[in-house]
PDB file of C-alpha atoms in Angstrom:
ATOM      1  CA  UNK A   1     189.673 -33.067   2.490  1.00 54.00           C
ATOM      2  CA  UNK A   2     187.189 -33.979   0.155  1.00 82.00           C
ATOM      3  CA  UNK A   3     183.940 -32.000  -0.899  1.00 92.00           C
ATOM      4  CA  UNK A   4     180.137 -33.487  -0.944  1.00 95.00           C
ATOM      5  CA  UNK A   5     180.317 -35.777  -3.679  1.00 95.00           C
ATOM      6  CA  UNK A   6     176.793 -37.151  -5.251  1.00 96.00           C
ATOM      7  CA  UNK A   7     176.046 -39.885  -7.546  1.00 96.00           C
ATOM      8  CA  UNK A   8     175.669 -40.358 -10.299  1.00 97.00           C
ATOM      9  CA  UNK A   9     176.373 -37.770 -12.328  1.00 95.00           C
ATOM     10  CA  UNK A  10     173.863 -38.455 -14.774  1.00 96.00           C
ATOM     11  CA  UNK A  11     171.150 -39.894 -14.477  1.00 97.00           C
ATOM     12  CA  UNK A  12     168.333 -40.719 -17.125  1.00 98.00           C
ATOM     13  CA  UNK A  13     165.235 -42.210 -17.268  1.00 97.00           C
ATOM     14  CA  UNK A  14     161.701 -43.399 -18.663  1.00 97.00           C
ATOM     15  CA  UNK A  15     158.436 -42.209 -16.592  1.00 97.00           C
ATOM     16  CA  UNK A  16     156.834 -44.324 -14.038  1.00 97.00           C
ATOM     17  CA  UNK A  17     160.507 -45.192 -12.751  1.00 98.00           C
ATOM     18  CA  UNK A  18     161.825 -44.689  -9.280  1.00 98.00           C
ATOM     19  CA  UNK A  19     165.313 -43.063  -9.044  1.00 98.00           C
ATOM     20  CA  UNK A  20     167.733 -42.445  -6.169  1.00 98.00           C
ATOM     21  CA  UNK A  21     170.144 -40.621  -5.733  1.00 98.00           C
ATOM     22  CA  UNK A  22     172.485 -39.994  -3.525  1.00 98.00           C
ATOM     23  CA  UNK A  23     174.871 -37.661  -0.977  1.00 97.00           C
ATOM     24  CA  UNK A  24     178.037 -38.349   0.878  1.00 97.00           C
ATOM     25  CA  UNK A  25     178.450 -34.899   3.427  1.00 96.00           C
ATOM     26  CA  UNK A  26     181.634 -33.175   3.774  1.00 95.00           C
ATOM     27  CA  UNK A  27     182.835 -35.586   6.910  1.00 93.00           C
ATOM     28  CA  UNK A  28     181.727 -33.705  10.739  1.00 91.00           C
ATOM     29  CA  UNK A  29     178.863 -32.046   8.717  1.00 93.00           C
ATOM     30  CA  UNK A  30     175.814 -32.109  10.556  1.00 91.00           C
ATOM     31  CA  UNK A  31     173.514 -30.527   8.507  1.00 92.00           C
ATOM     32  CA  UNK A  32     172.734 -31.828   5.074  1.00 94.00           C
ATOM     33  CA  UNK A  33     170.135 -29.808   2.444  1.00 95.00           C
ATOM     34  CA  UNK A  34     168.798 -31.085  -0.537  1.00 97.00           C
ATOM     35  CA  UNK A  35     167.751 -28.460  -3.824  1.00 96.00           C
ATOM     36  CA  UNK A  36     166.538 -28.646  -7.336  1.00 97.00           C
ATOM     37  CA  UNK A  37     168.006 -26.680 -10.154  1.00 94.00           C
ATOM     38  CA  UNK A  38     165.934 -26.182 -13.176  1.00 92.00           C
ATOM     39  CA  UNK A  39     165.303 -24.095 -16.481  1.00 83.00           C
ATOM     40  CA  UNK A  40     162.906 -21.013 -15.511  1.00 73.00           C
ATOM     41  CA  UNK A  41     162.487 -22.184 -11.513  1.00 76.00           C
ATOM     42  CA  UNK A  42     166.193 -21.665 -10.419  1.00 83.00           C
ATOM     43  CA  UNK A  43     167.687 -23.511  -6.918  1.00 91.00           C
ATOM     44  CA  UNK A  44     164.853 -24.837  -5.007  1.00 92.00           C
ATOM     45  CA  UNK A  45     164.980 -25.674  -1.391  1.00 93.00           C
ATOM     46  CA  UNK A  46     163.695 -29.027  -1.186  1.00 95.00           C
ATOM     47  CA  UNK A  47     164.629 -30.821   2.467  1.00 95.00           C
ATOM     48  CA  UNK A  48     167.524 -30.055   5.079  1.00 93.00           C
ATOM     49  CA  UNK A  49     169.191 -32.761   7.876  1.00 93.00           C
ATOM     50  CA  UNK A  50     169.678 -32.423  11.074  1.00 90.00           C
ATOM     51  CA  UNK A  51     171.346 -35.042  12.603  1.00 89.00           C
ATOM     52  CA  UNK A  52     169.305 -38.312  10.801  1.00 91.00           C
ATOM     53  CA  UNK A  53     165.968 -35.646  11.215  1.00 90.00           C
ATOM     54  CA  UNK A  54     164.157 -33.669   8.624  1.00 90.00           C
ATOM     55  CA  UNK A  55     162.085 -31.595  10.888  1.00 84.00           C
ATOM     56  CA  UNK A  56     160.261 -30.445   7.761  1.00 85.00           C
ATOM     57  CA  UNK A  57     159.532 -32.170   4.898  1.00 88.00           C
ATOM     58  CA  UNK A  58     156.845 -28.931   3.046  1.00 87.00           C
ATOM     59  CA  UNK A  59     159.309 -28.369   0.646  1.00 90.00           C
ATOM     60  CA  UNK A  60     159.579 -31.286  -1.188  1.00 94.00           C
ATOM     61  CA  UNK A  61     157.356 -30.931  -4.865  1.00 93.00           C
ATOM     62  CA  UNK A  62     155.100 -34.106  -3.583  1.00 94.00           C
ATOM     63  CA  UNK A  63     154.557 -37.024  -2.039  1.00 95.00           C
ATOM     64  CA  UNK A  64     156.505 -38.754  -5.204  1.00 97.00           C
ATOM     65  CA  UNK A  65     159.672 -37.413  -3.645  1.00 97.00           C
ATOM     66  CA  UNK A  66     161.181 -38.257   0.106  1.00 97.00           C
ATOM     67  CA  UNK A  67     164.462 -38.416   2.020  1.00 97.00           C
ATOM     68  CA  UNK A  68     166.057 -39.971   4.246  1.00 96.00           C
ATOM     69  CA  UNK A  69     169.416 -39.535   6.141  1.00 96.00           C
ATOM     70  CA  UNK A  70     171.272 -42.713   8.335  1.00 91.00           C
ATOM     71  CA  UNK A  71     174.226 -43.005  10.290  1.00 90.00           C
ATOM     72  CA  UNK A  72     174.822 -38.733  10.604  1.00 87.00           C
ATOM     73  CA  UNK A  73     176.132 -38.685   6.946  1.00 93.00           C
ATOM     74  CA  UNK A  74     174.870 -40.423   3.563  1.00 96.00           C
ATOM     75  CA  UNK A  75     171.618 -39.009   1.626  1.00 97.00           C
ATOM     76  CA  UNK A  76     169.427 -40.437  -0.100  1.00 98.00           C
ATOM     77  CA  UNK A  77     166.211 -38.661  -2.554  1.00 98.00           C
ATOM     78  CA  UNK A  78     164.314 -41.176  -3.827  1.00 98.00           C
ATOM     79  CA  UNK A  79     161.630 -40.080  -6.000  1.00 98.00           C
ATOM     80  CA  UNK A  80     159.116 -42.572  -7.127  1.00 98.00           C
ATOM     81  CA  UNK A  81     157.150 -43.170 -10.622  1.00 98.00           C
ATOM     82  CA  UNK A  82     159.327 -40.203 -12.219  1.00 98.00           C
ATOM     83  CA  UNK A  83     157.712 -37.343 -14.798  1.00 97.00           C
ATOM     84  CA  UNK A  84     159.466 -34.963 -16.830  1.00 96.00           C
ATOM     85  CA  UNK A  85     159.158 -31.789 -14.744  1.00 94.00           C
ATOM     86  CA  UNK A  86     161.238 -33.721 -12.182  1.00 96.00           C
ATOM     87  CA  UNK A  87     163.778 -33.358 -14.675  1.00 96.00           C
ATOM     88  CA  UNK A  88     166.284 -31.116 -13.338  1.00 96.00           C
ATOM     89  CA  UNK A  89     169.766 -30.875 -11.133  1.00 96.00           C
ATOM     90  CA  UNK A  90     169.704 -31.903  -8.072  1.00 97.00           C
ATOM     91  CA  UNK A  91     172.037 -30.393  -5.462  1.00 96.00           C
ATOM     92  CA  UNK A  92     173.035 -31.276  -2.313  1.00 96.00           C
ATOM     93  CA  UNK A  93     175.343 -29.164   0.239  1.00 95.00           C
ATOM     94  CA  UNK A  94     176.491 -30.039   3.815  1.00 94.00           C
ATOM     95  CA  UNK A  95     177.436 -27.333   6.974  1.00 92.00           C
ATOM     96  CA  UNK A  96     178.983 -28.154   9.779  1.00 90.00           C
ATOM     97  CA  UNK A  97     175.658 -27.326  11.530  1.00 81.00           C
ATOM     98  CA  UNK A  98     171.837 -26.227  11.091  1.00 76.00           C
ATOM     99  CA  UNK A  99     170.931 -22.573  11.065  1.00 79.00           C
ATOM    100  CA  UNK A 100     171.986 -20.482   8.159  1.00 77.00           C
ATOM    101  CA  UNK A 101     175.101 -18.759   9.636  1.00 80.00           C
ATOM    102  CA  UNK A 102     176.906 -22.097   8.670  1.00 83.00           C
ATOM    103  CA  UNK A 103     177.916 -22.173   5.096  1.00 88.00           C
ATOM    104  CA  UNK A 104     176.867 -24.770   2.829  1.00 91.00           C
ATOM    105  CA  UNK A 105     179.265 -26.549   0.427  1.00 93.00           C
ATOM    106  CA  UNK A 106     177.624 -27.648  -3.028  1.00 94.00           C
ATOM    107  CA  UNK A 107     178.021 -31.015  -3.994  1.00 95.00           C
ATOM    108  CA  UNK A 108     177.836 -31.005  -8.446  1.00 93.00           C
ATOM    109  CA  UNK A 109     175.056 -32.560  -8.348  1.00 95.00           C
ATOM    110  CA  UNK A 110     173.039 -35.214  -9.937  1.00 96.00           C
ATOM    111  CA  UNK A 111     171.364 -34.546 -13.416  1.00 96.00           C
ATOM    112  CA  UNK A 112     168.157 -36.415 -14.020  1.00 97.00           C
ATOM    113  CA  UNK A 113     166.646 -36.501 -17.682  1.00 97.00           C
ATOM    114  CA  UNK A 114     163.258 -37.737 -17.301  1.00 97.00           C
ATOM    115  CA  UNK A 115     162.212 -39.198 -20.450  1.00 96.00           C
TER     116      UNK A 115
ATOM    117  CA  UNK B   1     157.589 -15.649   2.941  1.00 77.00           C
ATOM    118  CA  UNK B   2     161.054 -15.038   2.357  1.00 84.00           C
ATOM    119  CA  UNK B   3     162.408 -14.028  -1.553  1.00 91.00           C
ATOM    120  CA  UNK B   4     164.566 -12.373  -4.056  1.00 95.00           C
ATOM    121  CA  UNK B   5     164.427 -11.001  -7.324  1.00 96.00           C
ATOM    122  CA  UNK B   6     167.637 -10.739  -9.677  1.00 96.00           C
ATOM    123  CA  UNK B   7     166.213  -8.751 -12.728  1.00 96.00           C
ATOM    124  CA  UNK B   8     169.010  -8.892 -14.847  1.00 95.00           C
ATOM    125  CA  UNK B   9     169.040 -12.877 -17.114  1.00 94.00           C
ATOM    126  CA  UNK B  10     171.675 -11.883 -18.692  1.00 95.00           C
ATOM    127  CA  UNK B  11     175.148  -9.145 -18.152  1.00 97.00           C
ATOM    128  CA  UNK B  12     177.685  -8.619 -21.411  1.00 97.00           C
ATOM    129  CA  UNK B  13     180.907  -7.051 -19.732  1.00 97.00           C
ATOM    130  CA  UNK B  14     184.376  -6.369 -21.194  1.00 97.00           C
ATOM    131  CA  UNK B  15     186.807  -7.736 -19.841  1.00 97.00           C
ATOM    132  CA  UNK B  16     188.863  -5.015 -17.325  1.00 97.00           C
ATOM    133  CA  UNK B  17     184.728  -3.494 -17.333  1.00 97.00           C
ATOM    134  CA  UNK B  18     183.284  -3.315 -14.032  1.00 97.00           C
ATOM    135  CA  UNK B  19     180.860  -4.536 -12.904  1.00 97.00           C
ATOM    136  CA  UNK B  20     177.098  -4.918 -10.613  1.00 98.00           C
ATOM    137  CA  UNK B  21     175.005  -7.247 -10.401  1.00 98.00           C
ATOM    138  CA  UNK B  22     171.518  -6.292  -8.954  1.00 98.00           C
ATOM    139  CA  UNK B  23     170.026  -8.481  -5.951  1.00 98.00           C
ATOM    140  CA  UNK B  24     166.677  -7.302  -4.422  1.00 97.00           C
ATOM    141  CA  UNK B  25     164.858  -9.683  -1.145  1.00 95.00           C
ATOM    142  CA  UNK B  26     162.111  -9.656   0.943  1.00 91.00           C
ATOM    143  CA  UNK B  27     161.913 -10.261   4.311  1.00 85.00           C
ATOM    144  CA  UNK B  28     160.589  -9.071   7.023  1.00 76.00           C
ATOM    145  CA  UNK B  29     163.364  -8.386   9.498  1.00 78.00           C
ATOM    146  CA  UNK B  30     167.179  -8.205   8.474  1.00 77.00           C
ATOM    147  CA  UNK B  31     167.964 -10.991   6.229  1.00 86.00           C
ATOM    148  CA  UNK B  32     171.648 -13.366   6.007  1.00 92.00           C
ATOM    149  CA  UNK B  33     172.140 -12.621   2.868  1.00 94.00           C
ATOM    150  CA  UNK B  34     174.779 -14.413   0.347  1.00 95.00           C
ATOM    151  CA  UNK B  35     176.466 -14.673  -3.182  1.00 97.00           C
ATOM    152  CA  UNK B  36     177.108 -17.338  -4.690  1.00 97.00           C
ATOM    153  CA  UNK B  37     179.115 -18.372  -8.221  1.00 97.00           C
ATOM    154  CA  UNK B  38     178.153 -21.499 -10.507  1.00 94.00           C
ATOM    155  CA  UNK B  39     180.877 -22.143 -12.710  1.00 91.00           C
ATOM    156  CA  UNK B  40     180.067 -24.548 -15.555  1.00 82.00           C
ATOM    157  CA  UNK B  41     180.408 -27.908 -14.406  1.00 76.00           C
ATOM    158  CA  UNK B  42     181.050 -26.990 -11.131  1.00 80.00           C
ATOM    159  CA  UNK B  43     179.173 -26.795  -7.766  1.00 84.00           C
ATOM    160  CA  UNK B  44     178.234 -23.569  -6.138  1.00 92.00           C
ATOM    161  CA  UNK B  45     181.035 -21.593  -4.886  1.00 94.00           C
ATOM    162  CA  UNK B  46     180.367 -19.583  -1.871  1.00 95.00           C
ATOM    163  CA  UNK B  47     181.733 -15.359  -2.747  1.00 97.00           C
ATOM    164  CA  UNK B  48     180.521 -13.216   0.274  1.00 96.00           C
ATOM    165  CA  UNK B  49     178.378 -13.188   3.544  1.00 94.00           C
ATOM    166  CA  UNK B  50     177.008 -10.842   5.251  1.00 94.00           C
ATOM    167  CA  UNK B  51     175.258 -11.183   8.097  1.00 90.00           C
ATOM    168  CA  UNK B  52     174.955  -8.080   9.975  1.00 87.00           C
ATOM    169  CA  UNK B  53     177.397  -5.057  10.803  1.00 89.00           C
ATOM    170  CA  UNK B  54     179.474  -3.148   8.535  1.00 90.00           C
ATOM    171  CA  UNK B  55     177.271  -3.255   4.931  1.00 92.00           C
ATOM    172  CA  UNK B  56     180.122  -3.418   3.314  1.00 96.00           C
ATOM    173  CA  UNK B  57     181.587  -6.789   2.568  1.00 97.00           C
ATOM    174  CA  UNK B  58     184.599  -8.271   1.130  1.00 97.00           C
ATOM    175  CA  UNK B  59     185.036 -11.405  -0.163  1.00 97.00           C
ATOM    176  CA  UNK B  60     186.827 -14.425  -2.119  1.00 96.00           C
ATOM    177  CA  UNK B  61     188.147 -13.283  -5.795  1.00 95.00           C
ATOM    178  CA  UNK B  62     188.063  -9.085  -5.475  1.00 96.00           C
ATOM    179  CA  UNK B  63     183.710  -9.519  -4.819  1.00 98.00           C
ATOM    180  CA  UNK B  64     182.129  -7.133  -2.575  1.00 98.00           C
ATOM    181  CA  UNK B  65     179.042  -6.882  -2.112  1.00 98.00           C
ATOM    182  CA  UNK B  66     176.958  -3.616  -0.108  1.00 97.00           C
ATOM    183  CA  UNK B  67     173.774  -4.664   1.654  1.00 95.00           C
ATOM    184  CA  UNK B  68     170.924  -1.410   1.720  1.00 95.00           C
ATOM    185  CA  UNK B  69     168.670  -1.810   3.650  1.00 92.00           C
ATOM    186  CA  UNK B  70     166.709   0.589   2.405  1.00 92.00           C
ATOM    187  CA  UNK B  71     166.577  -0.221  -0.702  1.00 94.00           C
ATOM    188  CA  UNK B  72     165.764  -4.364   0.028  1.00 93.00           C
ATOM    189  CA  UNK B  73     169.552  -4.244  -1.484  1.00 96.00           C
ATOM    190  CA  UNK B  74     172.494  -6.718  -1.826  1.00 97.00           C
ATOM    191  CA  UNK B  75     174.250  -5.896  -4.846  1.00 98.00           C
ATOM    192  CA  UNK B  76     177.844  -7.388  -5.888  1.00 98.00           C
ATOM    193  CA  UNK B  77     180.314  -5.849  -7.525  1.00 98.00           C
ATOM    194  CA  UNK B  78     183.937  -5.792  -9.033  1.00 98.00           C
ATOM    195  CA  UNK B  79     185.984  -3.296 -10.022  1.00 97.00           C
ATOM    196  CA  UNK B  80     187.074  -4.928 -13.351  1.00 97.00           C
ATOM    197  CA  UNK B  81     186.492  -8.026 -14.441  1.00 97.00           C
ATOM    198  CA  UNK B  82     188.506 -10.982 -15.537  1.00 96.00           C
ATOM    199  CA  UNK B  83     187.306 -13.554 -18.423  1.00 95.00           C
ATOM    200  CA  UNK B  84     187.787 -16.903 -15.491  1.00 94.00           C
ATOM    201  CA  UNK B  85     184.536 -14.173 -13.831  1.00 96.00           C
ATOM    202  CA  UNK B  86     182.087 -16.134 -16.610  1.00 96.00           C
ATOM    203  CA  UNK B  87     179.396 -17.938 -14.949  1.00 96.00           C
ATOM    204  CA  UNK B  88     176.413 -18.425 -13.486  1.00 95.00           C
ATOM    205  CA  UNK B  89     175.583 -15.936 -10.441  1.00 97.00           C
ATOM    206  CA  UNK B  90     172.844 -16.082  -7.190  1.00 97.00           C
ATOM    207  CA  UNK B  91     171.976 -14.366  -4.840  1.00 97.00           C
ATOM    208  CA  UNK B  92     170.365 -15.709  -1.766  1.00 95.00           C
ATOM    209  CA  UNK B  93     169.055 -15.744   1.834  1.00 93.00           C
ATOM    210  CA  UNK B  94     168.481 -17.247   4.533  1.00 89.00           C
ATOM    211  CA  UNK B  95     166.769 -16.525   7.878  1.00 81.00           C
ATOM    212  CA  UNK B  96     168.048 -15.270  10.686  1.00 75.00           C
ATOM    213  CA  UNK B  97     165.248 -16.287  13.056  1.00 70.00           C
ATOM    214  CA  UNK B  98     165.453 -19.554  13.582  1.00 62.00           C
ATOM    215  CA  UNK B  99     163.510 -20.981  10.906  1.00 60.00           C
ATOM    216  CA  UNK B 100     163.972 -23.254   8.301  1.00 57.00           C
ATOM    217  CA  UNK B 101     167.785 -23.543   7.734  1.00 69.00           C
ATOM    218  CA  UNK B 102     167.353 -23.510   3.588  1.00 87.00           C
ATOM    219  CA  UNK B 103     168.288 -20.604   1.531  1.00 91.00           C
ATOM    220  CA  UNK B 104     165.997 -19.087  -0.709  1.00 92.00           C
ATOM    221  CA  UNK B 105     167.893 -18.325  -4.449  1.00 94.00           C
ATOM    222  CA  UNK B 106     167.206 -15.633  -6.902  1.00 95.00           C
ATOM    223  CA  UNK B 107     166.953 -17.296 -10.667  1.00 94.00           C
ATOM    224  CA  UNK B 108     170.357 -15.884 -11.211  1.00 95.00           C
ATOM    225  CA  UNK B 109     172.175 -13.380 -13.726  1.00 96.00           C
ATOM    226  CA  UNK B 110     174.864 -15.021 -16.363  1.00 96.00           C
ATOM    227  CA  UNK B 111     177.700 -13.162 -17.155  1.00 97.00           C
ATOM    228  CA  UNK B 112     179.250 -13.366 -20.475  1.00 97.00           C
ATOM    229  CA  UNK B 113     183.182 -11.599 -20.276  1.00 96.00           C
ATOM    230  CA  UNK B 114     183.191 -10.434 -23.851  1.00 95.00           C
ATOM    231  CA  UNK B 115     187.748 -10.004 -25.009  1.00 90.00           C
TER     232      UNK B 115
END
């Protein structure tokens, strides 16, 4: 079956613009996660969804970041008024259920460059 | 808060030699522990995981890791590396206490294989 897919694979934008990053999880996976991978910071957990609900949004770096999930499937991560420090690879993962003991399957990521 | 330290940013090993990648964690109880590998242009792939029980765990691609509670370590080993093992390796800790489900990753160790 298909793995986790993300689009676009690459996104170049100008400072101040808004961007939307999309994640399609593995079919049947109820939990979905967003991470950010940047130079010097490693992999940073941003937010997770169980179904369409995100119980804890405190990992989002600022109020310019938001995420939603609809139909228990596709998720979008939106960054408003992008800044250069937002440049990173944004990774999405999904798992069969919630809880860290469920293996998270990662997508290939979206590389965001803010000029 | 939980944290993961991977002390070695880069490691160079000759093909056929043994490998050990270090990982130390900070967590209040027994955590869930993971090793992931990221090859160039690829997503993160789970190598192995530890939840409880036998402290020596076997994973894919001939890797193993040993959980040592007294040292708060979860080092990854392989008896004989292959050129295809060149990649970035990440150690991660998950919350076993029912909290936030995102993983906390170390900053990674870049493995270089010499012919």
